[in-house]
Amino acid sequence: MAASQQALAERKQDDRRRGWQIFAVWFVLVVITDYLVWFVWGPHMPPGTMTNTAAAQQFDFKVLTAMVVPVLFMVWIYGGYVLINFRAKPGDRGDGVVITGNRKVQGIWYVASTVMVLFLAWFGTFELISNNGIGTGGGPSPIWKPNVKSPLVIQVIAQQWRFTYRWPQFGGMETTSLDLPANTTVKFDVTSLDVIHDFWAYQLGVKADANPGVNNVAYTTTTSQLGRFTVRCDELCGIWHGAMYNYGHVVSRSAFYSWAHQMQVQNAGVTKLLPPFSLTYTPSYSGAGGGYYPSYDPNGSTQTY
Amino acid sequence: MGIVLVSAAVAVGLILFGIFGYLRTYPPTVSAVASSTQPNTVNLTMQVDGAVGTGPHPNWVGWYIKNGAGKWVRTTLVQIPERSYVHVTVLEYDSGGPLRNEYWGKVSGTVGGSVNLNGKNVSVLNGSSGNGIAHTIVAPGLNLAIPVWGVNGNASNFCQAGPCSPAQAHNVETFTFYSGTSTHSYRWQCFIPCGVGYLNGNGGPMSATGYMAGFFKVVA
Ligand SMILES: [Cu+2]
Ligand SMILES: [Cu+2]
């Protein structure tokens, strides 16, 4: 039973009207939501703006969310429109209208999806490179490093179940607390004395695996924003993994230098017992006891900054 | 159908057995004893042995804590009152050695910043010298870090299995720390991978409450 020419034309016109209706609702909602995402929600997105890498990660989250909104809303609004408008009326037992493909709509969908995915692939790579690894561990010799002559070097030593920090530019002292000066480029040399841990300084936008026998380097630059940040182990590492965290502080440069000096004095007695600063402290696989530091371990190599 | 019911019953039984077994072996809590001479002070006497000698793992290293009746209890769970000075006496019966991270040879968080080892005040112990360090008591939340000096493992009166007695080779280490102004359970652990035979020395007793992992339960 073929539909009459006139009925077909009417239906086409009706489809077009409905299409524009859906588009209009979608467009208005997307504009409003993306505005809110960018200007209202965005500044509160993790991990904040305490460092350049944290700020870059926040920017990436804003871009991703802003791009997700149109896709999500297209699906939701179309689905909602269909649920509301194309319901069978009570008592209507007839067939539904014949549904045919629409090359134009499909084409727009394919092209838009492809463009978005390719753009995000490029964008992610660009952000990773232009932010010197964007706070992630780049292995022993990262391809991308900040163009800074002498960054502040902090060695993160993970061990079951606490992080300690070693400061090669401050006499090789070791501390359990972590203070950072504002507006400074920091190089984290991350390693472990036993199993795999993960150094995750949340508000700094820094996250690097701590592997035994490997120096994993991560860079970040603090801003003028002072305050507390959280360091967590983010690799399940045994019974006290959940307790393996501490707080650090970004402080003014003068406060940092007085803290570091005080730590140097306080730790002088134990600093001279520590082995020479080394990028890794290779496990000796002896099971228990000592044997990690280069003074006992032929695999270790010293390093001066 | 029958086989499903039977296997379900077996599974439930195994789970309950596991849970009750765990509850049954969970170490008891010992309260520090109020000092009869000093105000706001409690006394705590602990011993650490190379082999605890009793319980399900007699060969594991571990701690005993003296209860109010003067009896040694195999546990690492201690209850202490808030706003108090905790005067700790450690009787150390195990052999020592170098530390994996010599930083843990530093004393911190005690009154005066030092410990008294066999009558001498020290603030840093060098694990690579002499008998070395046997174990450490580190409670990050209390900023407490105590290296405990080892005895000569070849001594003729070396304690082979706990609970050890003062006639056997031992060191006496005393220190005092403040319990803080709030109630909290502070975890503490040893930073010497002394779980011999386990991965990186950190399994077995190092991962077991009652041996090398414990809590200071600060109560009101
Ligand atoms: Cu860890
Ligand atoms: Cu131990």
Short mmCIF file of C-alpha atoms and ligand atoms in Angstrom, two decimals:
data_model
loop_
_atom_site.label_atom_id
_atom_site.label_comp_id
_atom_site.label_asym_id
_atom_site.label_seq_id
_atom_site.Cartn_x
_atom_site.Cartn_y
_atom_site.Cartn_z
CA MET A 1 0.00 0.00 0.00
CA ALA A 2 1.93 3.01 -1.25
CA ALA A 3 1.47 6.36 0.40
CA SER A 4 0.22 9.16 -1.82
CA GLN A 5 2.65 11.75 -3.16
CA GLN A 6 0.95 14.40 -1.11
CA ALA A 7 1.22 12.42 2.15
CA LEU A 8 4.96 11.86 1.49
CA ALA A 9 5.57 15.55 0.89
CA GLU A 10 3.67 16.43 4.06
CA ARG A 11 5.68 14.00 6.06
CA LYS A 12 8.96 15.33 4.70
CA GLN A 13 7.97 18.84 5.69
CA ASP A 14 6.93 17.63 9.14
CA ASP A 15 10.28 15.82 9.59
CA ARG A 16 12.18 18.93 8.69
CA ARG A 17 10.20 20.99 11.19
CA ARG A 18 10.85 18.46 13.94
CA GLY A 19 14.55 18.35 13.01
CA TRP A 20 14.87 22.08 13.44
CA GLN A 21 13.00 21.89 16.73
CA ILE A 22 15.45 19.33 18.11
CA PHE A 23 18.37 21.34 16.81
CA ALA A 24 17.12 24.56 18.41
CA VAL A 25 16.63 22.99 21.84
CA TRP A 26 20.03 21.27 21.58
CA PHE A 27 21.81 24.44 20.46
CA VAL A 28 20.43 26.66 23.22
CA LEU A 29 21.12 24.08 25.96
CA VAL A 30 24.65 23.42 24.69
CA VAL A 31 25.50 27.12 24.63
CA ILE A 32 24.21 27.62 28.18
CA THR A 33 25.80 24.44 29.57
CA ASP A 34 29.18 24.99 27.94
CA TYR A 35 29.20 28.52 29.30
CA LEU A 36 28.56 27.12 32.81
CA VAL A 37 31.13 24.33 32.31
CA TRP A 38 33.83 26.76 31.26
CA PHE A 39 33.25 29.71 33.57
CA VAL A 40 31.43 28.33 36.63
CA TRP A 41 32.46 24.66 37.04
CA GLY A 42 35.80 24.84 35.24
CA PRO A 43 37.75 26.87 37.80
CA HIS A 44 36.81 24.27 40.45
CA MET A 45 37.84 21.26 38.40
CA PRO A 46 40.68 19.10 39.72
CA PRO A 47 43.53 19.31 40.33
CA GLY A 48 43.36 23.12 40.70
CA THR A 49 45.94 25.66 39.65
CA MET A 50 48.73 25.31 42.21
CA THR A 51 51.32 24.53 39.52
CA ASN A 52 51.59 24.95 35.77
CA THR A 53 50.95 21.23 35.24
CA ALA A 54 47.89 21.27 37.52
CA ALA A 55 46.54 24.30 35.65
CA ALA A 56 47.20 22.58 32.30
CA GLN A 57 45.36 19.47 33.49
CA GLN A 58 42.44 21.61 34.61
CA PHE A 59 42.39 23.30 31.19
CA ASP A 60 42.32 19.86 29.52
CA PHE A 61 39.41 18.75 31.70
CA LYS A 62 37.54 21.92 30.75
CA VAL A 63 38.12 21.30 27.04
CA LEU A 64 37.10 17.64 27.29
CA THR A 65 33.95 18.43 29.25
CA ALA A 66 33.00 21.25 26.90
CA MET A 67 33.35 18.87 23.96
CA VAL A 68 31.43 16.07 25.61
CA VAL A 69 28.41 18.28 26.30
CA PRO A 70 27.19 18.63 22.65
CA VAL A 71 27.49 14.88 22.03
CA LEU A 72 25.76 13.94 25.26
CA PHE A 73 22.99 16.48 24.76
CA MET A 74 22.36 15.37 21.17
CA VAL A 75 21.71 11.83 22.42
CA TRP A 76 19.64 12.88 25.44
CA ILE A 77 17.55 15.54 23.68
CA TYR A 78 16.83 13.36 20.66
CA GLY A 79 15.90 10.49 22.96
CA GLY A 80 13.71 12.73 25.09
CA TYR A 81 12.01 14.26 22.06
CA VAL A 82 11.21 10.82 20.68
CA LEU A 83 9.82 9.61 24.02
CA ILE A 84 7.55 12.63 24.32
CA ASN A 85 6.37 13.11 20.70
CA PHE A 86 6.34 9.71 19.07
CA ARG A 87 4.29 7.81 21.62
CA ALA A 88 1.37 5.72 20.43
CA LYS A 89 -1.93 7.43 21.28
CA PRO A 90 -4.25 5.40 23.53
CA GLY A 91 -6.27 3.03 21.40
CA ASP A 92 -4.03 3.47 18.32
CA ARG A 93 -3.25 -0.03 17.14
CA GLY A 94 -1.96 0.87 13.66
CA ASP A 95 1.58 0.41 12.32
CA GLY A 96 4.19 3.06 12.93
CA VAL A 97 5.49 5.15 10.05
CA VAL A 98 8.10 3.58 7.82
CA ILE A 99 11.58 4.70 8.87
CA THR A 100 14.14 5.33 6.19
CA GLY A 101 17.78 6.36 6.35
CA ASN A 102 18.91 9.94 5.97
CA ARG A 103 22.25 10.26 4.30
CA LYS A 104 22.70 13.89 5.19
CA VAL A 105 22.14 13.37 8.93
CA GLN A 106 24.34 10.26 8.96
CA GLY A 107 27.05 12.12 7.06
CA ILE A 108 27.01 14.99 9.54
CA TRP A 109 27.27 12.49 12.43
CA TYR A 110 30.22 10.61 10.88
CA VAL A 111 32.14 13.70 9.91
CA ALA A 112 31.56 15.43 13.25
CA SER A 113 32.64 12.33 15.23
CA THR A 114 35.77 11.88 13.12
CA VAL A 115 36.74 15.53 13.42
CA MET A 116 36.23 15.46 17.19
CA VAL A 117 38.21 12.27 17.77
CA LEU A 118 41.09 13.39 15.55
CA PHE A 119 41.12 16.80 17.18
CA LEU A 120 41.28 15.24 20.68
CA ALA A 121 44.13 12.94 19.64
CA TRP A 122 46.08 15.94 18.39
CA PHE A 123 45.08 18.07 21.38
CA GLY A 124 46.17 15.43 23.93
CA THR A 125 49.55 14.99 22.24
CA PHE A 126 50.04 18.73 21.97
CA GLU A 127 49.22 19.27 25.65
CA LEU A 128 51.56 16.45 26.72
CA ILE A 129 54.49 17.86 24.74
CA SER A 130 53.95 21.57 25.36
CA ASN A 131 53.70 21.00 29.13
CA ASN A 132 56.84 18.84 29.38
CA GLY A 133 54.99 15.63 30.16
CA ILE A 134 52.24 17.54 32.02
CA GLY A 135 53.40 16.28 35.45
CA THR A 136 53.71 12.60 34.59
CA GLY A 137 56.83 10.49 34.97
CA GLY A 138 58.87 10.54 31.77
CA GLY A 139 61.29 7.76 32.67
CA PRO A 140 65.01 8.21 33.42
CA SER A 141 65.60 10.66 30.55
CA PRO A 142 62.37 12.43 29.61
CA ILE A 143 62.01 13.60 26.00
CA TRP A 144 60.37 16.85 27.03
CA LYS A 145 61.89 19.00 29.76
CA PRO A 146 61.36 22.57 30.82
CA ASN A 147 63.88 25.08 29.57
CA VAL A 148 65.27 25.91 33.02
CA LYS A 149 68.96 25.88 33.89
CA SER A 150 68.86 24.43 37.40
CA PRO A 151 65.49 23.27 38.68
CA LEU A 152 65.02 22.42 42.34
CA VAL A 153 65.72 18.68 42.50
CA ILE A 154 63.79 16.52 44.94
CA GLN A 155 64.25 12.79 45.05
CA VAL A 156 61.12 10.95 46.08
CA ILE A 157 62.07 7.67 47.78
CA ALA A 158 59.10 5.36 48.17
CA GLN A 159 59.40 2.50 50.60
CA GLN A 160 56.94 0.27 52.37
CA TRP A 161 55.14 2.31 53.70
CA ARG A 162 56.18 5.92 53.60
CA PHE A 163 57.65 8.50 51.25
CA THR A 164 60.91 10.16 52.16
CA TYR A 165 62.44 13.05 50.22
CA ARG A 166 66.10 13.61 49.44
CA TRP A 167 67.54 17.01 48.61
CA PRO A 168 70.81 16.81 46.59
CA GLN A 169 71.12 20.62 46.50
CA PHE A 170 70.82 20.83 50.29
CA GLY A 171 73.69 18.60 51.30
CA GLY A 172 71.87 15.40 50.35
CA MET A 173 69.63 15.55 53.40
CA GLU A 174 66.55 13.36 53.68
CA THR A 175 63.20 14.46 55.13
CA THR A 176 59.75 13.06 55.73
CA SER A 177 58.11 16.43 55.07
CA LEU A 178 57.93 18.19 51.72
CA ASP A 179 57.95 21.98 51.35
CA LEU A 180 58.22 23.70 47.97
CA PRO A 181 59.02 27.31 47.14
CA ALA A 182 56.51 29.33 45.06
CA ASN A 183 57.26 30.20 41.42
CA THR A 184 59.92 27.53 41.05
CA THR A 185 60.51 24.73 38.57
CA VAL A 186 60.84 21.41 40.39
CA LYS A 187 62.33 18.18 39.11
CA PHE A 188 61.12 15.08 40.94
CA ASP A 189 63.44 12.06 40.73
CA VAL A 190 61.07 9.28 41.75
CA THR A 191 62.30 5.85 42.81
CA SER A 192 61.51 3.03 45.23
CA LEU A 193 63.45 0.87 47.66
CA ASP A 194 61.18 -2.15 47.40
CA VAL A 195 57.98 -2.72 45.41
CA ILE A 196 56.22 -0.44 42.90
CA HIS A 197 54.64 2.61 44.50
CA ASP A 198 53.25 5.73 42.85
CA PHE A 199 54.00 9.30 43.84
CA TRP A 200 50.79 11.28 43.38
CA ALA A 201 50.95 14.90 44.51
CA TYR A 202 47.34 15.68 43.74
CA GLN A 203 47.16 19.48 43.84
CA LEU A 204 50.55 19.76 42.13
CA GLY A 205 49.26 17.81 39.14
CA VAL A 206 52.20 15.41 39.48
CA LYS A 207 51.87 11.65 39.26
CA ALA A 208 54.77 9.29 38.64
CA ASP A 209 55.31 5.59 39.31
CA ALA A 210 58.03 4.76 41.84
CA ASN A 211 59.83 1.67 40.59
CA PRO A 212 62.74 -0.02 42.35
CA GLY A 213 65.94 0.46 40.37
CA VAL A 214 64.41 3.10 38.08
CA ASN A 215 64.66 6.89 38.18
CA ASN A 216 61.33 8.25 36.95
CA VAL A 217 61.52 11.99 36.32
CA ALA A 218 58.55 14.38 36.53
CA TYR A 219 58.59 18.15 36.20
CA THR A 220 56.30 20.88 37.43
CA THR A 221 56.50 24.58 38.17
CA THR A 222 54.81 26.07 41.19
CA THR A 223 52.82 29.27 40.83
CA SER A 224 52.41 32.05 43.37
CA GLN A 225 49.54 30.10 44.93
CA LEU A 226 50.58 29.03 48.43
CA GLY A 227 48.97 26.26 50.46
CA ARG A 228 48.77 22.62 51.33
CA PHE A 229 48.87 19.70 48.92
CA THR A 230 48.37 15.96 49.41
CA VAL A 231 50.83 13.24 48.51
CA ARG A 232 49.40 9.76 48.17
CA CYS A 233 50.75 6.42 47.14
CA ASP A 234 48.61 5.41 44.17
CA GLU A 235 49.83 1.87 43.54
CA LEU A 236 48.59 -0.88 45.85
CA CYS A 237 51.78 -1.72 47.73
CA GLY A 238 50.87 -3.76 50.80
CA ILE A 239 49.19 -3.60 54.19
CA TRP A 240 49.78 0.11 54.92
CA HIS A 241 49.24 1.33 51.35
CA GLY A 242 46.15 3.24 52.46
CA ALA A 243 48.17 5.01 55.16
CA MET A 244 50.98 5.93 52.78
CA TYR A 245 50.27 9.63 52.40
CA ASN A 246 51.53 12.92 53.72
CA TYR A 247 50.86 16.62 53.26
CA GLY A 248 53.24 19.09 51.70
CA HIS A 249 53.17 22.87 51.45
CA VAL A 250 53.96 25.43 48.81
CA VAL A 251 55.46 28.36 50.72
CA SER A 252 57.17 31.64 49.86
CA ARG A 253 60.78 31.39 48.72
CA SER A 254 62.14 32.92 51.92
CA ALA A 255 60.04 30.60 54.07
CA PHE A 256 61.27 27.67 52.00
CA TYR A 257 64.93 28.55 52.45
CA SER A 258 64.57 28.97 56.20
CA TRP A 259 62.70 25.63 56.40
CA ALA A 260 65.34 23.86 54.31
CA HIS A 261 68.14 25.34 56.38
CA GLN A 262 66.44 24.30 59.60
CA MET A 263 65.99 20.78 58.21
CA GLN A 264 69.65 20.62 57.22
CA VAL A 265 70.68 21.49 60.76
CA GLN A 266 68.15 19.14 62.33
CA ASN A 267 69.17 16.22 60.09
CA ALA A 268 72.94 16.81 60.07
CA GLY A 269 73.53 13.81 62.34
CA VAL A 270 71.73 11.33 60.10
CA THR A 271 72.67 12.95 56.76
CA LYS A 272 76.29 11.96 57.20
CA LEU A 273 75.21 8.32 57.60
CA LEU A 274 73.35 8.36 54.27
CA PRO A 275 75.08 6.96 51.20
CA PRO A 276 76.09 9.32 48.38
CA PHE A 277 73.10 10.70 46.46
CA SER A 278 72.23 8.25 43.73
CA LEU A 279 69.45 8.12 41.13
CA THR A 280 68.47 4.60 42.12
CA TYR A 281 69.10 2.39 45.08
CA THR A 282 68.97 -1.04 43.55
CA PRO A 283 67.37 -3.78 45.60
CA SER A 284 69.82 -6.49 46.56
CA TYR A 285 67.11 -9.18 46.59
CA SER A 286 68.55 -10.34 49.88
CA GLY A 287 65.06 -10.45 51.34
CA ALA A 288 65.46 -8.67 54.61
CA GLY A 289 67.71 -6.08 56.10
CA GLY A 290 69.83 -3.43 54.43
CA GLY A 291 71.75 -3.49 51.21
CA TYR A 292 69.95 -0.96 49.05
CA TYR A 293 72.31 1.96 48.99
CA PRO A 294 75.27 2.23 46.62
CA SER A 295 77.80 1.94 49.41
CA TYR A 296 76.76 -1.70 49.68
CA ASP A 297 75.33 -2.19 46.24
CA PRO A 298 77.46 -2.36 43.10
CA ASN A 299 74.49 -1.46 40.90
CA GLY A 300 73.96 1.99 42.38
CA SER A 301 75.58 5.05 40.79
CA THR A 302 76.08 8.42 42.41
CA GLN A 303 74.87 11.66 40.89
CA THR A 304 75.64 15.28 41.60
CA TYR A 305 73.39 18.24 40.86
CA MET B 1 20.11 -28.72 42.55
CA GLY B 2 21.45 -30.68 45.49
CA ILE B 3 25.02 -30.11 44.44
CA VAL B 4 24.42 -26.34 44.17
CA LEU B 5 22.96 -26.19 47.70
CA VAL B 6 25.79 -28.28 49.11
CA SER B 7 28.50 -26.17 47.48
CA ALA B 8 26.76 -22.95 48.61
CA ALA B 9 26.67 -24.28 52.18
CA VAL B 10 30.34 -25.24 51.96
CA ALA B 11 31.24 -21.76 50.63
CA VAL B 12 29.32 -20.00 53.41
CA GLY B 13 30.91 -22.30 55.97
CA LEU B 14 34.40 -21.54 54.67
CA ILE B 15 33.76 -17.77 54.73
CA LEU B 16 32.44 -17.90 58.33
CA PHE B 17 35.37 -20.11 59.34
CA GLY B 18 37.74 -17.52 57.84
CA ILE B 19 36.05 -14.57 59.53
CA PHE B 20 35.89 -16.20 62.97
CA GLY B 21 39.39 -17.56 62.58
CA TYR B 22 40.59 -14.02 61.87
CA LEU B 23 38.68 -12.55 64.82
CA ARG B 24 40.00 -15.28 67.11
CA THR B 25 43.65 -14.58 66.19
CA TYR B 26 43.40 -10.78 66.17
CA PRO B 27 45.75 -9.62 68.92
CA PRO B 28 44.41 -8.14 72.15
CA THR B 29 44.91 -4.52 73.21
CA VAL B 30 47.08 -3.76 76.24
CA SER B 31 46.66 -0.53 78.20
CA ALA B 32 49.67 1.45 79.33
CA VAL B 33 49.93 1.57 83.14
CA ALA B 34 49.50 4.88 84.96
CA SER B 35 52.67 6.03 86.66
CA SER B 36 52.54 6.02 90.47
CA THR B 37 55.13 8.76 90.74
CA GLN B 38 54.59 11.14 87.83
CA PRO B 39 51.40 13.05 86.90
CA ASN B 40 49.98 12.71 83.35
CA THR B 41 52.36 9.86 82.70
CA VAL B 42 51.82 6.25 81.74
CA ASN B 43 54.42 3.50 81.59
CA LEU B 44 54.73 1.03 78.74
CA THR B 45 57.12 -1.91 78.72
CA MET B 46 57.68 -3.78 75.47
CA GLN B 47 60.03 -6.50 74.29
CA VAL B 48 60.97 -7.39 70.74
CA ASP B 49 62.19 -10.91 69.94
CA GLY B 50 63.81 -12.51 66.90
CA ALA B 51 61.25 -15.29 67.22
CA VAL B 52 58.12 -14.81 69.30
CA GLY B 53 58.07 -18.51 70.25
CA THR B 54 54.29 -18.79 70.74
CA GLY B 55 51.06 -18.62 68.74
CA PRO B 56 50.43 -19.51 65.09
CA HIS B 57 53.81 -18.16 63.89
CA PRO B 58 56.40 -18.96 66.57
CA ASN B 59 59.28 -18.26 64.14
CA TRP B 60 58.18 -14.73 63.24
CA VAL B 61 59.79 -11.65 64.76
CA GLY B 62 57.42 -9.73 66.95
CA TRP B 63 56.57 -7.78 70.05
CA TYR B 64 55.31 -8.55 73.53
CA ILE B 65 53.79 -5.86 75.71
CA LYS B 66 53.54 -6.06 79.50
CA ASN B 67 49.99 -5.69 80.80
CA GLY B 68 48.83 -4.18 84.10
CA ALA B 69 49.28 -7.53 85.87
CA GLY B 70 52.91 -7.72 84.74
CA LYS B 71 52.25 -10.48 82.18
CA TRP B 72 53.77 -10.44 78.67
CA VAL B 73 51.06 -10.32 75.96
CA ARG B 74 51.97 -11.00 72.33
CA THR B 75 50.53 -7.91 70.63
CA THR B 76 51.30 -4.54 69.04
CA LEU B 77 48.07 -2.84 70.05
CA VAL B 78 48.48 -0.36 72.87
CA GLN B 79 45.90 1.87 74.47
CA ILE B 80 47.17 5.17 75.85
CA PRO B 81 45.31 8.17 77.29
CA GLU B 82 45.34 11.52 75.45
CA ARG B 83 47.29 14.50 76.88
CA SER B 84 49.76 12.12 78.50
CA TYR B 85 53.44 11.41 78.48
CA VAL B 86 54.09 7.82 77.54
CA HIS B 87 57.26 6.52 79.10
CA VAL B 88 58.37 3.52 77.05
CA THR B 89 60.91 0.87 78.01
CA VAL B 90 61.97 -1.41 75.17
CA LEU B 91 63.78 -4.65 75.93
CA GLU B 92 65.48 -5.64 72.67
CA TYR B 93 66.47 -9.30 72.24
CA ASP B 94 67.00 -9.52 68.44
CA SER B 95 70.15 -9.13 66.34
CA GLY B 96 70.52 -6.04 64.12
CA GLY B 97 72.10 -4.84 60.89
CA PRO B 98 72.27 -1.93 58.45
CA LEU B 99 69.07 -0.17 57.44
CA ARG B 100 67.68 -0.22 53.94
CA ASN B 101 67.27 3.53 54.38
CA GLU B 102 69.74 4.85 56.97
CA TYR B 103 67.41 7.80 57.54
CA TRP B 104 65.44 5.60 59.93
CA GLY B 105 68.42 5.63 62.28
CA LYS B 106 67.31 9.09 63.38
CA VAL B 107 65.27 9.50 66.54
CA SER B 108 62.30 11.85 66.30
CA GLY B 109 59.19 12.74 68.23
CA THR B 110 60.50 11.97 71.72
CA VAL B 111 60.74 14.37 74.63
CA GLY B 112 64.25 15.81 74.31
CA GLY B 113 64.68 14.39 70.80
CA SER B 114 66.69 11.41 72.01
CA VAL B 115 66.40 7.92 73.45
CA ASN B 116 68.29 6.42 76.33
CA LEU B 117 70.17 3.34 75.14
CA ASN B 118 71.65 1.25 77.97
CA GLY B 119 72.05 4.40 80.06
CA LYS B 120 73.36 6.72 77.30
CA ASN B 121 71.37 9.40 75.48
CA VAL B 122 71.54 9.10 71.70
CA SER B 123 69.65 10.86 68.88
CA VAL B 124 71.02 8.96 65.86
CA LEU B 125 71.99 5.30 65.55
CA ASN B 126 74.31 4.12 62.80
CA GLY B 127 72.94 0.81 61.55
CA SER B 128 76.12 0.05 59.61
CA SER B 129 78.22 -0.08 62.76
CA GLY B 130 78.41 -2.51 65.66
CA ASN B 131 75.42 -4.75 66.21
CA GLY B 132 73.30 -2.57 63.93
CA ILE B 133 69.64 -1.71 64.25
CA ALA B 134 67.24 -4.54 64.98
CA HIS B 135 63.84 -2.90 64.52
CA THR B 136 62.21 0.52 64.52
CA ILE B 137 59.04 1.93 66.02
CA VAL B 138 57.69 4.50 63.58
CA ALA B 139 54.28 6.13 64.04
CA PRO B 140 54.00 8.77 61.26
CA GLY B 141 50.90 10.39 62.76
CA LEU B 142 52.73 11.03 66.04
CA ASN B 143 55.93 12.02 64.20
CA LEU B 144 57.51 9.28 66.28
CA ALA B 145 60.55 7.40 64.96
CA ILE B 146 62.64 5.14 67.23
CA PRO B 147 65.48 2.96 65.97
CA VAL B 148 66.08 0.05 68.34
CA TRP B 149 69.66 -1.16 68.71
CA GLY B 150 70.38 -4.86 68.13
CA VAL B 151 72.27 -7.38 70.23
CA ASN B 152 75.05 -9.68 69.06
CA GLY B 153 73.36 -12.61 67.34
CA ASN B 154 76.25 -14.90 68.28
CA ALA B 155 76.06 -14.22 72.00
CA SER B 156 75.94 -17.43 74.00
CA ASN B 157 72.85 -16.23 75.87
CA PHE B 158 71.08 -15.00 72.71
CA CYS B 159 67.32 -15.51 73.06
CA GLN B 160 66.22 -18.11 70.46
CA ALA B 161 62.48 -17.96 71.19
CA GLY B 162 60.26 -15.58 73.10
CA PRO B 163 59.06 -14.45 75.46
CA CYS B 164 62.65 -13.69 76.44
CA SER B 165 63.91 -13.00 79.95
CA PRO B 166 66.34 -10.35 81.24
CA ALA B 167 68.98 -13.05 81.86
CA GLN B 168 69.34 -13.26 78.07
CA ALA B 169 71.32 -10.86 75.86
CA HIS B 170 69.36 -7.64 75.50
CA ASN B 171 69.47 -3.86 75.22
CA VAL B 172 67.33 -1.49 77.25
CA GLU B 173 66.07 1.53 75.39
CA THR B 174 63.82 4.10 77.03
CA PHE B 175 62.10 7.20 75.69
CA THR B 176 59.08 9.38 76.37
CA PHE B 177 56.60 10.71 73.86
CA TYR B 178 53.47 12.84 74.13
CA SER B 179 50.17 11.24 73.14
CA GLY B 180 48.67 14.43 71.72
CA THR B 181 45.49 16.34 72.37
CA SER B 182 43.05 14.27 70.35
CA THR B 183 41.78 10.73 70.33
CA HIS B 184 42.99 8.75 67.35
CA SER B 185 44.40 5.36 66.45
CA TYR B 186 47.91 5.97 65.21
CA ARG B 187 49.36 3.14 63.17
CA TRP B 188 52.95 2.19 63.75
CA GLN B 189 55.32 -0.10 61.93
CA CYS B 190 58.92 -1.25 61.71
CA PHE B 191 61.00 0.26 58.90
CA ILE B 192 63.40 -2.64 58.78
CA PRO B 193 62.23 -5.21 56.28
CA CYS B 194 62.53 -7.92 58.91
CA GLY B 195 60.08 -10.38 57.38
CA VAL B 196 62.87 -12.77 56.38
CA GLY B 197 61.88 -15.01 53.51
CA TYR B 198 59.02 -12.80 52.30
CA LEU B 199 59.04 -10.50 49.23
CA ASN B 200 61.48 -7.67 49.91
CA GLY B 201 61.35 -8.68 53.57
CA ASN B 202 58.06 -6.83 53.93
CA GLY B 203 55.55 -9.68 54.06
CA GLY B 204 54.78 -12.06 56.92
CA PRO B 205 55.37 -10.38 60.30
CA MET B 206 55.87 -6.97 58.61
CA SER B 207 52.33 -7.18 57.29
CA ALA B 208 50.73 -8.63 60.40
CA THR B 209 49.20 -6.80 63.33
CA GLY B 210 50.64 -8.25 66.50
CA TYR B 211 54.12 -8.70 65.00
CA MET B 212 55.64 -5.69 63.19
CA ALA B 213 52.50 -3.64 62.54
CA GLY B 214 50.40 -2.06 65.27
CA PHE B 215 48.37 0.79 66.62
CA PHE B 216 48.72 3.29 69.42
CA LYS B 217 45.09 3.83 70.37
CA VAL B 218 44.89 7.25 71.99
CA VAL B 219 41.65 7.44 74.01
CA ALA B 220 39.93 10.12 76.10
CU CU C 1 53.05 2.65 48.30
CU CU C 2 61.13 -5.19 62.52
#
